[in-house]
Amino acid sequence: MRGRVLNTVNFMEEALLEAAAAAERGEVPVGAVLVGPDGVILAKTGNRTEEYRDPTAHAEILAIREASQKTGTPRLIGCDFYITLEPCAMCAAAISFARLRRVYFAAYDPKGGAVDHGPRFFSQPTCHHIPEIMGGIEEQRASKLLKNFFKMRRDSL
């Protein structure tokens, strides 16, 4: 997809494809796509915590790292993020530190989310940068991926 300018639905579609690929690798199916100010994808990936044996290898963290390497800066000003699950506190902090412009996410996460649930990271007075947030884009598809993944895990026990 590098070099093609897509719209919001297409970027979330790319994130969903990354989430599905993560599930096939045995990872929790979360995908992320980070898009530059010019509308070109800078990074896209899925969770790799099991593969890397790294609890910080969430899709969001990996995408921010890759985009920062490509752009040569830790601040990704003007960039937009498409994620298949509401970010956790760790990922919300990384999003804030990266100074992302907008975050679009699919499924809400009442248990581990930190945007609309839990600590509501971006509402805290200690949060230095607050991106625009929009949740619920392709929510049903992302939720179905997650539910099917965890059902298969439970059924295999």
PDB file of C-alpha atoms in Angstrom:
ATOM      1  CA  MET A   1       0.000   0.000   0.000  1.00  0.00           C
ATOM      2  CA  ARG A   2       3.004   2.319   0.293  1.00  0.00           C
ATOM      3  CA  GLY A   3       2.584   5.332  -1.937  1.00  0.00           C
ATOM      4  CA  ARG A   4      -1.201   5.147  -2.212  1.00  0.00           C
ATOM      5  CA  VAL A   5      -3.419   7.698  -0.524  1.00  0.00           C
ATOM      6  CA  LEU A   6      -6.458   6.037   1.038  1.00  0.00           C
ATOM      7  CA  ASN A   7      -9.456   7.195   3.046  1.00  0.00           C
ATOM      8  CA  THR A   8     -10.426   6.464   6.646  1.00  0.00           C
ATOM      9  CA  VAL A   9     -12.357   3.277   5.871  1.00  0.00           C
ATOM     10  CA  ASN A  10      -9.499   1.931   3.737  1.00  0.00           C
ATOM     11  CA  PHE A  11      -6.933   2.667   6.448  1.00  0.00           C
ATOM     12  CA  MET A  12      -9.061   0.831   9.010  1.00  0.00           C
ATOM     13  CA  GLU A  13      -9.400  -2.033   6.513  1.00  0.00           C
ATOM     14  CA  GLU A  14      -5.592  -2.218   6.413  1.00  0.00           C
ATOM     15  CA  ALA A  15      -5.520  -2.287  10.221  1.00  0.00           C
ATOM     16  CA  LEU A  16      -8.091  -5.098  10.241  1.00  0.00           C
ATOM     17  CA  LEU A  17      -5.933  -7.095   7.817  1.00  0.00           C
ATOM     18  CA  GLU A  18      -2.983  -6.636  10.183  1.00  0.00           C
ATOM     19  CA  ALA A  19      -5.166  -7.783  13.096  1.00  0.00           C
ATOM     20  CA  ALA A  20      -6.210 -10.909  11.189  1.00  0.00           C
ATOM     21  CA  ALA A  21      -2.558 -11.662  10.388  1.00  0.00           C
ATOM     22  CA  ALA A  22      -1.715 -11.272  14.082  1.00  0.00           C
ATOM     23  CA  ALA A  23      -4.421 -13.789  14.980  1.00  0.00           C
ATOM     24  CA  GLU A  24      -2.967 -16.268  12.491  1.00  0.00           C
ATOM     25  CA  ARG A  25       0.387 -15.911  14.264  1.00  0.00           C
ATOM     26  CA  GLY A  26      -1.313 -16.693  17.578  1.00  0.00           C
ATOM     27  CA  GLU A  27      -1.262 -13.083  18.735  1.00  0.00           C
ATOM     28  CA  VAL A  28      -4.208 -11.138  20.122  1.00  0.00           C
ATOM     29  CA  PRO A  29      -5.704  -9.701  16.910  1.00  0.00           C
ATOM     30  CA  VAL A  30      -4.918  -6.020  17.097  1.00  0.00           C
ATOM     31  CA  GLY A  31      -3.689  -4.118  14.072  1.00  0.00           C
ATOM     32  CA  ALA A  32      -2.440  -0.584  13.624  1.00  0.00           C
ATOM     33  CA  VAL A  33      -1.772   1.682  10.647  1.00  0.00           C
ATOM     34  CA  LEU A  34       0.047   4.985  11.053  1.00  0.00           C
ATOM     35  CA  VAL A  35      -0.497   7.515   8.282  1.00  0.00           C
ATOM     36  CA  GLY A  36       1.626  10.562   7.531  1.00  0.00           C
ATOM     37  CA  PRO A  37       0.279  14.081   6.966  1.00  0.00           C
ATOM     38  CA  ASP A  38       0.470  13.424   3.208  1.00  0.00           C
ATOM     39  CA  GLY A  39      -1.943  10.475   3.514  1.00  0.00           C
ATOM     40  CA  VAL A  40       0.723   7.844   2.891  1.00  0.00           C
ATOM     41  CA  ILE A  41       1.112   4.848   5.214  1.00  0.00           C
ATOM     42  CA  LEU A  42       4.287   5.137   7.304  1.00  0.00           C
ATOM     43  CA  ALA A  43       3.811   1.889   9.227  1.00  0.00           C
ATOM     44  CA  LYS A  44       1.367  -0.970   9.567  1.00  0.00           C
ATOM     45  CA  THR A  45       1.636  -3.945  11.860  1.00  0.00           C
ATOM     46  CA  GLY A  46      -0.127  -6.200  14.317  1.00  0.00           C
ATOM     47  CA  ASN A  47       0.584  -7.352  17.845  1.00  0.00           C
ATOM     48  CA  ARG A  48       3.814  -9.332  18.270  1.00  0.00           C
ATOM     49  CA  THR A  49       4.073  -9.771  22.052  1.00  0.00           C
ATOM     50  CA  GLU A  50       4.307 -13.564  21.834  1.00  0.00           C
ATOM     51  CA  GLU A  51       6.613 -13.631  18.825  1.00  0.00           C
ATOM     52  CA  TYR A  52       9.042 -11.098  20.305  1.00  0.00           C
ATOM     53  CA  ARG A  53       8.492 -12.273  23.897  1.00  0.00           C
ATOM     54  CA  ASP A  54       8.027  -8.606  24.680  1.00  0.00           C
ATOM     55  CA  PRO A  55       5.048  -7.252  26.642  1.00  0.00           C
ATOM     56  CA  THR A  56       5.518  -3.852  24.972  1.00  0.00           C
ATOM     57  CA  ALA A  57       5.229  -5.231  21.418  1.00  0.00           C
ATOM     58  CA  HIS A  58       1.672  -3.974  20.978  1.00  0.00           C
ATOM     59  CA  ALA A  59       0.731  -3.019  17.423  1.00  0.00           C
ATOM     60  CA  GLU A  60       0.603   0.670  18.357  1.00  0.00           C
ATOM     61  CA  ILE A  61       4.088   0.735  19.889  1.00  0.00           C
ATOM     62  CA  LEU A  62       5.601  -1.134  16.947  1.00  0.00           C
ATOM     63  CA  ALA A  63       3.953   1.195  14.418  1.00  0.00           C
ATOM     64  CA  ILE A  64       5.105   4.319  16.269  1.00  0.00           C
ATOM     65  CA  ARG A  65       8.660   2.950  16.422  1.00  0.00           C
ATOM     66  CA  GLU A  66       8.691   2.164  12.701  1.00  0.00           C
ATOM     67  CA  ALA A  67       7.213   5.520  11.687  1.00  0.00           C
ATOM     68  CA  SER A  68       9.653   7.383  13.925  1.00  0.00           C
ATOM     69  CA  GLN A  69      12.553   5.540  12.336  1.00  0.00           C
ATOM     70  CA  LYS A  70      11.277   6.335   8.833  1.00  0.00           C
ATOM     71  CA  THR A  71      10.692  10.010   9.560  1.00  0.00           C
ATOM     72  CA  GLY A  72      13.774  10.448  11.730  1.00  0.00           C
ATOM     73  CA  THR A  73      11.849  12.080  14.559  1.00  0.00           C
ATOM     74  CA  PRO A  74      10.125  10.918  17.751  1.00  0.00           C
ATOM     75  CA  ARG A  75       7.318  13.413  17.174  1.00  0.00           C
ATOM     76  CA  LEU A  76       4.886  12.401  14.480  1.00  0.00           C
ATOM     77  CA  ILE A  77       3.046  15.704  14.242  1.00  0.00           C
ATOM     78  CA  GLY A  78       0.216  15.705  11.724  1.00  0.00           C
ATOM     79  CA  CYS A  79       0.030  11.908  11.579  1.00  0.00           C
ATOM     80  CA  ASP A  80      -3.132   9.847  12.036  1.00  0.00           C
ATOM     81  CA  PHE A  81      -3.438   6.430  13.676  1.00  0.00           C
ATOM     82  CA  TYR A  82      -5.910   3.654  12.824  1.00  0.00           C
ATOM     83  CA  ILE A  83      -6.150   0.913  15.447  1.00  0.00           C
ATOM     84  CA  THR A  84      -8.538  -2.027  15.705  1.00  0.00           C
ATOM     85  CA  LEU A  85      -8.896  -1.824  19.506  1.00  0.00           C
ATOM     86  CA  GLU A  86      -9.124   1.035  21.982  1.00  0.00           C
ATOM     87  CA  PRO A  87      -5.546   1.687  23.132  1.00  0.00           C
ATOM     88  CA  CYS A  88      -4.359   0.603  26.569  1.00  0.00           C
ATOM     89  CA  ALA A  89      -2.655   3.042  28.964  1.00  0.00           C
ATOM     90  CA  MET A  90       0.840   2.198  27.666  1.00  0.00           C
ATOM     91  CA  CYS A  91      -0.169   2.791  24.051  1.00  0.00           C
ATOM     92  CA  ALA A  92      -2.151   5.932  24.901  1.00  0.00           C
ATOM     93  CA  ALA A  93       0.961   7.363  26.569  1.00  0.00           C
ATOM     94  CA  ALA A  94       3.053   6.536  23.488  1.00  0.00           C
ATOM     95  CA  ILE A  95       0.437   8.194  21.267  1.00  0.00           C
ATOM     96  CA  SER A  96       0.601  11.324  23.407  1.00  0.00           C
ATOM     97  CA  PHE A  97       4.407  11.411  23.440  1.00  0.00           C
ATOM     98  CA  ALA A  98       4.466  10.922  19.650  1.00  0.00           C
ATOM     99  CA  ARG A  99       2.148  13.931  19.290  1.00  0.00           C
ATOM    100  CA  LEU A 100      -0.188  12.165  16.858  1.00  0.00           C
ATOM    101  CA  ARG A 101      -2.913  14.349  15.359  1.00  0.00           C
ATOM    102  CA  ARG A 102      -5.808  11.889  15.315  1.00  0.00           C
ATOM    103  CA  VAL A 103      -6.578   8.409  16.597  1.00  0.00           C
ATOM    104  CA  TYR A 104      -9.299   6.301  15.027  1.00  0.00           C
ATOM    105  CA  PHE A 105     -10.069   3.002  16.706  1.00  0.00           C
ATOM    106  CA  ALA A 106     -12.542   0.232  16.007  1.00  0.00           C
ATOM    107  CA  ALA A 107     -13.600  -1.803  19.048  1.00  0.00           C
ATOM    108  CA  TYR A 108     -14.034  -0.364  22.518  1.00  0.00           C
ATOM    109  CA  ASP A 109     -12.223  -2.187  25.318  1.00  0.00           C
ATOM    110  CA  PRO A 110     -14.060  -1.844  28.653  1.00  0.00           C
ATOM    111  CA  LYS A 111     -11.511  -4.081  30.391  1.00  0.00           C
ATOM    112  CA  GLY A 112      -8.148  -2.807  29.134  1.00  0.00           C
ATOM    113  CA  GLY A 113      -8.875   0.360  27.199  1.00  0.00           C
ATOM    114  CA  ALA A 114      -7.551   3.685  28.449  1.00  0.00           C
ATOM    115  CA  VAL A 115      -9.246   6.193  26.141  1.00  0.00           C
ATOM    116  CA  ASP A 116     -12.982   5.877  26.840  1.00  0.00           C
ATOM    117  CA  HIS A 117     -12.518   3.378  29.682  1.00  0.00           C
ATOM    118  CA  GLY A 118     -10.250   2.802  32.655  1.00  0.00           C
ATOM    119  CA  PRO A 119      -7.892   5.703  33.309  1.00  0.00           C
ATOM    120  CA  ARG A 120      -9.150   7.777  30.350  1.00  0.00           C
ATOM    121  CA  PHE A 121      -5.566   8.763  29.718  1.00  0.00           C
ATOM    122  CA  PHE A 122      -6.217  11.765  27.473  1.00  0.00           C
ATOM    123  CA  SER A 123      -8.522  13.327  30.090  1.00  0.00           C
ATOM    124  CA  GLN A 124      -5.821  13.437  32.750  1.00  0.00           C
ATOM    125  CA  PRO A 125      -4.273  16.800  33.654  1.00  0.00           C
ATOM    126  CA  THR A 126      -0.817  15.211  33.329  1.00  0.00           C
ATOM    127  CA  CYS A 127      -1.379  14.348  29.661  1.00  0.00           C
ATOM    128  CA  HIS A 128       0.853  16.607  27.569  1.00  0.00           C
ATOM    129  CA  HIS A 129      -0.756  16.105  24.163  1.00  0.00           C
ATOM    130  CA  ILE A 130      -4.340  15.138  23.357  1.00  0.00           C
ATOM    131  CA  PRO A 131      -5.086  13.880  19.851  1.00  0.00           C
ATOM    132  CA  GLU A 132      -8.505  14.021  18.269  1.00  0.00           C
ATOM    133  CA  ILE A 133     -10.186  10.668  18.993  1.00  0.00           C
ATOM    134  CA  MET A 134     -12.874   8.780  17.117  1.00  0.00           C
ATOM    135  CA  GLY A 135     -13.943   5.305  18.226  1.00  0.00           C
ATOM    136  CA  GLY A 136     -16.293   2.712  16.807  1.00  0.00           C
ATOM    137  CA  ILE A 137     -15.077   2.671  13.180  1.00  0.00           C
ATOM    138  CA  GLU A 138     -15.666  -0.912  11.922  1.00  0.00           C
ATOM    139  CA  GLU A 139     -16.353  -1.842  15.552  1.00  0.00           C
ATOM    140  CA  GLN A 140     -18.363  -4.977  14.762  1.00  0.00           C
ATOM    141  CA  ARG A 141     -15.684  -6.457  12.511  1.00  0.00           C
ATOM    142  CA  ALA A 142     -12.912  -5.812  15.012  1.00  0.00           C
ATOM    143  CA  SER A 143     -14.998  -7.163  17.907  1.00  0.00           C
ATOM    144  CA  LYS A 144     -15.831 -10.284  15.921  1.00  0.00           C
ATOM    145  CA  LEU A 145     -12.128 -10.920  15.235  1.00  0.00           C
ATOM    146  CA  LEU A 146     -11.332 -10.614  18.948  1.00  0.00           C
ATOM    147  CA  LYS A 147     -14.285 -12.711  20.116  1.00  0.00           C
ATOM    148  CA  ASN A 148     -13.532 -15.485  17.603  1.00  0.00           C
ATOM    149  CA  PHE A 149      -9.858 -15.496  18.602  1.00  0.00           C
ATOM    150  CA  PHE A 150     -10.594 -15.874  22.315  1.00  0.00           C
ATOM    151  CA  LYS A 151     -13.371 -18.429  21.679  1.00  0.00           C
ATOM    152  CA  MET A 152     -10.936 -20.574  19.692  1.00  0.00           C
ATOM    153  CA  ARG A 153      -8.393 -20.282  22.530  1.00  0.00           C
ATOM    154  CA  ARG A 154     -10.978 -21.347  25.124  1.00  0.00           C
ATOM    155  CA  ASP A 155     -12.222 -24.208  22.935  1.00  0.00           C
ATOM    156  CA  SER A 156      -8.685 -25.562  22.515  1.00  0.00           C
ATOM    157  CA  LEU A 157      -8.149 -25.913  26.282  1.00  0.00           C
TER     158      LEU A 157
END
